[in-house]
CSV table of C-alpha atoms in Angstrom, one decimal:
chain,number,residue,atom,x,y,z
A,13,MET,CA,59.8,90.9,138.7
A,14,THR,CA,58.8,87.9,136.4
A,15,SER,CA,55.2,88.9,136.5
A,16,THR,CA,56.1,92.4,135.4
A,17,THR,CA,58.3,91.3,132.6
A,18,LYS,CA,55.5,89.2,131.1
A,19,ARG,CA,53.0,92.0,130.8
A,20,PRO,CA,54.5,93.9,127.9
A,21,PRO,CA,54.2,90.9,125.6
A,22,ASN,CA,50.5,90.6,126.5
A,23,ILE,CA,49.9,94.4,125.8
A,24,SER,CA,51.8,94.4,122.6
A,25,VAL,CA,49.9,91.4,121.2
A,26,PRO,CA,46.7,93.3,119.9
A,27,THR,CA,48.9,96.1,118.4
A,28,PRO,CA,49.4,94.5,115.0
A,29,HIS,CA,45.6,94.0,114.8
A,30,ALA,CA,44.7,97.6,115.7
A,31,LYS,CA,44.6,98.7,112.0
A,32,PRO,CA,43.3,95.9,109.9
A,33,VAL,CA,42.8,96.3,106.2
A,34,VAL,CA,39.1,96.0,105.4
A,35,SER,CA,37.9,96.0,101.8
A,36,VAL,CA,34.6,97.7,100.7
A,37,GLU,CA,32.9,94.3,100.3
A,38,GLU,CA,33.9,93.3,103.8
A,39,TRP,CA,32.8,96.5,105.2
A,40,GLU,CA,29.3,96.3,103.5
A,41,ALA,CA,29.0,92.7,104.6
A,42,ALA,CA,29.9,93.5,108.3
A,43,ALA,CA,27.8,96.6,108.4
A,44,PRO,CA,24.8,96.5,106.1
A,45,LEU,CA,22.8,99.7,105.7
A,46,GLY,CA,19.1,99.7,106.3
A,47,ASP,CA,16.4,101.5,104.4
A,48,ILE,CA,16.7,104.7,106.6
A,49,GLU,CA,20.5,104.7,106.2
A,50,SER,CA,20.4,104.3,102.5
A,51,ARG,CA,17.9,107.1,102.1
A,52,SER,CA,20.1,109.2,104.2
A,53,VAL,CA,23.1,108.4,102.0
A,54,THR,CA,21.1,109.1,98.8
A,55,LEU,CA,19.9,112.5,100.3
A,56,VAL,CA,23.5,113.4,101.2
A,57,GLN,CA,24.9,112.5,97.8
A,58,SER,CA,22.1,114.4,96.0
A,59,ALA,CA,22.7,117.5,98.1
A,60,SER,CA,26.5,117.2,97.7
A,61,GLU,CA,26.2,117.1,93.8
A,62,ARG,CA,24.8,120.7,93.7
A,63,SER,CA,27.7,122.1,95.5
A,64,ALA,CA,31.4,122.0,94.8
A,65,LEU,CA,34.1,120.9,97.2
A,66,PRO,CA,36.2,123.6,98.8
A,67,PRO,CA,39.7,123.8,97.1
A,68,LYS,CA,41.4,122.9,100.5
A,69,PHE,CA,40.0,119.4,100.2
A,70,SER,CA,40.3,119.0,96.5
A,71,VAL,CA,43.7,120.5,95.8
A,72,GLU,CA,45.9,120.4,98.9
A,73,GLU,CA,44.7,117.2,100.2
A,74,PRO,CA,44.1,114.7,97.3
A,75,GLY,CA,45.3,111.8,99.3
A,76,PRO,CA,42.3,111.4,101.7
A,77,LEU,CA,40.0,111.9,98.7
A,78,SER,CA,41.7,109.0,96.8
A,79,ARG,CA,41.7,106.5,99.6
A,80,PRO,CA,38.8,107.4,102.0
A,81,PRO,CA,38.6,105.6,105.3
A,82,THR,CA,34.9,104.6,104.8
A,83,PRO,CA,32.9,103.6,101.7
A,84,ILE,CA,30.2,106.3,102.5
A,85,ILE,CA,32.8,109.1,102.2
A,86,HIS,CA,34.3,107.5,99.2
A,87,GLY,CA,31.0,107.5,97.4
A,88,LYS,CA,30.3,111.0,98.5
A,89,LEU,CA,33.7,112.6,97.6
A,90,GLY,CA,34.0,110.4,94.4
A,91,GLN,CA,30.9,112.0,93.0
A,92,LEU,CA,31.9,115.5,94.0
A,93,SER,CA,35.4,115.3,92.7
A,94,ARG,CA,34.1,115.1,89.0
A,95,PRO,CA,31.9,118.2,88.8
A,96,SER,CA,34.3,120.3,91.0
A,97,THR,CA,37.3,119.6,88.6
A,98,PRO,CA,36.5,122.5,86.1
A,99,ASN,CA,35.7,124.9,89.0
A,100,ILE,CA,39.2,124.1,90.5
A,101,ALA,CA,40.9,124.5,87.2
A,102,ALA,CA,39.2,127.8,86.6
A,103,SER,CA,39.5,129.2,90.1
A,104,PRO,CA,43.1,130.4,89.8
A,105,ARG,CA,42.3,132.4,86.6
A,106,LEU,CA,39.4,134.3,88.0
A,107,PRO,CA,41.3,136.3,90.6
A,108,ALA,CA,43.9,137.2,88.1
A,109,SER,CA,41.4,138.7,85.7
A,110,HIS,CA,39.2,140.5,88.3
A,111,ALA,CA,40.1,144.1,89.0
A,112,LEU,CA,39.0,144.0,92.6
A,113,HIS,CA,41.1,140.9,93.6
A,114,PRO,CA,44.2,142.0,95.6
A,115,LYS,CA,47.4,141.8,93.8
A,116,GLN,CA,49.2,140.6,96.9
A,117,PRO,CA,47.8,138.5,99.9
A,118,ILE,CA,46.3,140.7,102.6
A,119,GLN,CA,48.6,140.5,105.6
A,120,THR,CA,47.9,143.7,107.5
A,121,PRO,CA,44.7,145.6,108.6
A,122,GLN,CA,45.7,148.7,106.5
A,123,GLN,CA,45.8,146.4,103.4
A,124,PHE,CA,42.4,145.0,104.3
A,125,TYR,CA,41.1,148.6,104.8
A,126,ASP,CA,42.5,149.7,101.4
A,127,TRP,CA,41.1,146.7,99.7
A,128,PHE,CA,37.7,147.3,101.4
A,129,ALA,CA,37.8,150.8,100.4
A,130,LEU,CA,38.4,149.9,96.8
A,131,ILE,CA,35.5,147.5,96.8
A,132,ASP,CA,33.3,150.2,98.5
A,133,ARG,CA,34.1,152.7,95.8
A,134,SER,CA,33.4,150.1,93.1
A,135,VAL,CA,30.1,149.2,94.5
A,136,THR,CA,29.2,152.9,94.9
A,137,HIS,CA,30.1,153.7,91.3
A,138,SER,CA,28.2,150.7,90.0
A,139,GLN,CA,25.1,151.6,92.1
A,140,GLU,CA,25.4,155.2,90.9
A,141,ALA,CA,25.7,154.1,87.2
A,142,HIS,CA,22.7,151.9,87.8
A,143,ILE,CA,20.8,154.7,89.2
A,144,ARG,CA,21.8,157.0,86.4
A,145,ALA,CA,20.7,154.4,83.9
A,146,HIS,CA,17.4,154.0,85.7
A,147,LEU,CA,16.9,157.8,85.8
A,148,GLY,CA,17.5,158.0,82.1
A,149,THR,CA,14.9,155.2,81.4
A,150,VAL,CA,12.4,157.0,83.7
A,151,SER,CA,13.0,160.3,81.9
A,152,ASP,CA,12.4,158.6,78.6
A,153,HIS,CA,9.2,157.0,80.0
A,154,LEU,CA,8.1,160.5,81.4
A,155,GLU,CA,8.6,162.1,78.0
A,156,THR,CA,6.7,159.4,76.3
A,157,CYS,CA,3.9,159.9,78.8
A,158,ASP,CA,3.9,163.7,78.3
A,159,ARG,CA,3.6,163.1,74.5
A,160,LEU,CA,0.7,160.7,75.1
A,161,VAL,CA,-1.1,163.1,77.4
A,162,GLN,CA,-0.7,165.9,74.9
A,163,ARG,CA,-2.1,163.7,72.3
A,164,ILE,CA,-5.1,162.6,74.4
A,165,GLU,CA,-5.8,166.3,75.2
A,166,GLU,CA,-5.9,167.0,71.4
A,167,ILE,CA,-8.1,164.1,70.8
A,168,ASP,CA,-10.3,165.1,73.7
A,169,LYS,CA,-10.7,168.5,72.2
A,170,GLU,CA,-11.6,167.1,68.8
A,171,VAL,CA,-14.2,164.8,70.5
A,172,ASP,CA,-15.6,167.8,72.3
A,173,ASP,CA,-15.9,169.7,68.9
A,174,MET,CA,-17.6,166.7,67.4
A,175,LEU,CA,-20.0,166.5,70.4
A,176,SER,CA,-20.8,170.2,70.0
A,177,GLY,CA,-21.4,169.8,66.3
A,178,TRP,CA,-23.6,166.7,67.0
A,179,ARG,CA,-25.6,168.7,69.5
A,180,SER,CA,-26.2,171.6,67.1
A,181,VAL,CA,-27.3,169.1,64.4
A,182,GLU,CA,-29.6,167.4,66.9
A,183,GLU,CA,-31.1,170.8,67.9
A,184,SER,CA,-31.5,171.8,64.2
A,185,GLY,CA,-33.2,168.5,63.6
A,186,ARG,CA,-35.5,168.9,66.5
A,187,SER,CA,-36.4,172.5,65.2
A,188,LEU,CA,-36.9,171.1,61.7
A,189,LYS,CA,-39.2,168.3,63.1
A,190,ASP,CA,-41.3,170.8,65.0
A,191,ALA,CA,-41.6,173.0,62.0
A,192,CYS,CA,-42.7,170.1,59.9
A,193,GLU,CA,-45.3,169.1,62.5
A,194,GLN,CA,-46.6,172.6,62.5
A,195,LEU,CA,-46.9,172.6,58.6
A,196,LEU,CA,-48.7,169.3,58.9
A,197,GLN,CA,-51.2,170.7,61.4
A,198,GLU,CA,-51.6,173.8,59.2
A,199,ARG,CA,-52.3,171.6,56.1
A,200,VAL,CA,-54.9,169.6,58.1
A,201,ARG,CA,-56.4,172.9,59.2
A,202,LEU,CA,-56.4,174.2,55.6
A,203,LEU,CA,-58.0,171.0,54.2
A,204,SER,CA,-60.6,171.1,57.0
A,205,LEU,CA,-61.3,174.8,56.1
A,206,GLN,CA,-61.5,174.0,52.5
A,207,TYR,CA,-64.0,171.1,53.0
A,208,THR,CA,-66.1,173.3,55.1
A,209,THR,CA,-66.0,176.2,52.6
A,210,LYS,CA,-67.0,173.8,49.8
A,211,THR,CA,-69.9,172.4,51.7
A,212,HIS,CA,-71.2,175.8,52.5
A,213,LEU,CA,-70.9,176.8,48.8
A,214,ASP,CA,-72.7,173.7,47.7
A,215,ARG,CA,-75.5,174.4,50.1
A,216,THR,CA,-75.8,178.0,49.0
A,217,ALA,CA,-75.9,177.0,45.4
A,218,TYR,CA,-78.7,174.5,46.1
A,219,TRP,CA,-81.0,177.1,47.6
A,220,ILE,CA,-80.3,179.6,44.9
C-alpha cells in the first residue's frame, strides 16, 4: 500500500513543467534554422504575402494570431494580418451591395436552387448582352467592309478605264510611228529618185 501511495507524487512532479514559457530568443537559440530551413521560411512568407488570410482566422479567432505558439507562425501570420486588414473591413460591404448575394443565409436545398437559378439567369443575360454587343460590332465591321469593297470596285473600274485609254494611246502611237517610218522611207526614195533624175538630165545635157 505504501508503494502505491508514493507513485502519484512521482507522476505529478513533471506536470508543472509540461508547458514551460519559452521566449522567441530562447526558441531561436535552442532550435536554430539552417540555410534550407531559412530559405523555406522565406519562400512561405513571400507566397503568403500574395494571398489574404481567410476571414475565419483573422476575424473570429484573433487570439491565436496575436499569440502564436511558434516564432515561424508568428512571422507568417504577422505579415499577413497587415495586407488582409482592408479586405476584411471591406468584405462585409460587398455582399450587401451585390445583387446576386442572398439576402438571407441559405439553409435549405430549395433556397440554394433558387439562388443558383438567379445566378444562372444573370449569367445567361450577361452572356446574351455580350453576344448582342459583339454582333453589333461585327455588323458595323461588315458594313464598313462592304463600303470598302464597293469603293475598291469603283477604283478597279476606273483603273480598267485608264488602262483601256493607255492601250488606245499606245496603239495610236504605234500607228503614228509606223506612218512616220513610211514617210521617211518615201522621202529617202524620192531623194534617191531626184538624184537619179538629175544625174540623167546632166548627162543628157552634156551630149546635146
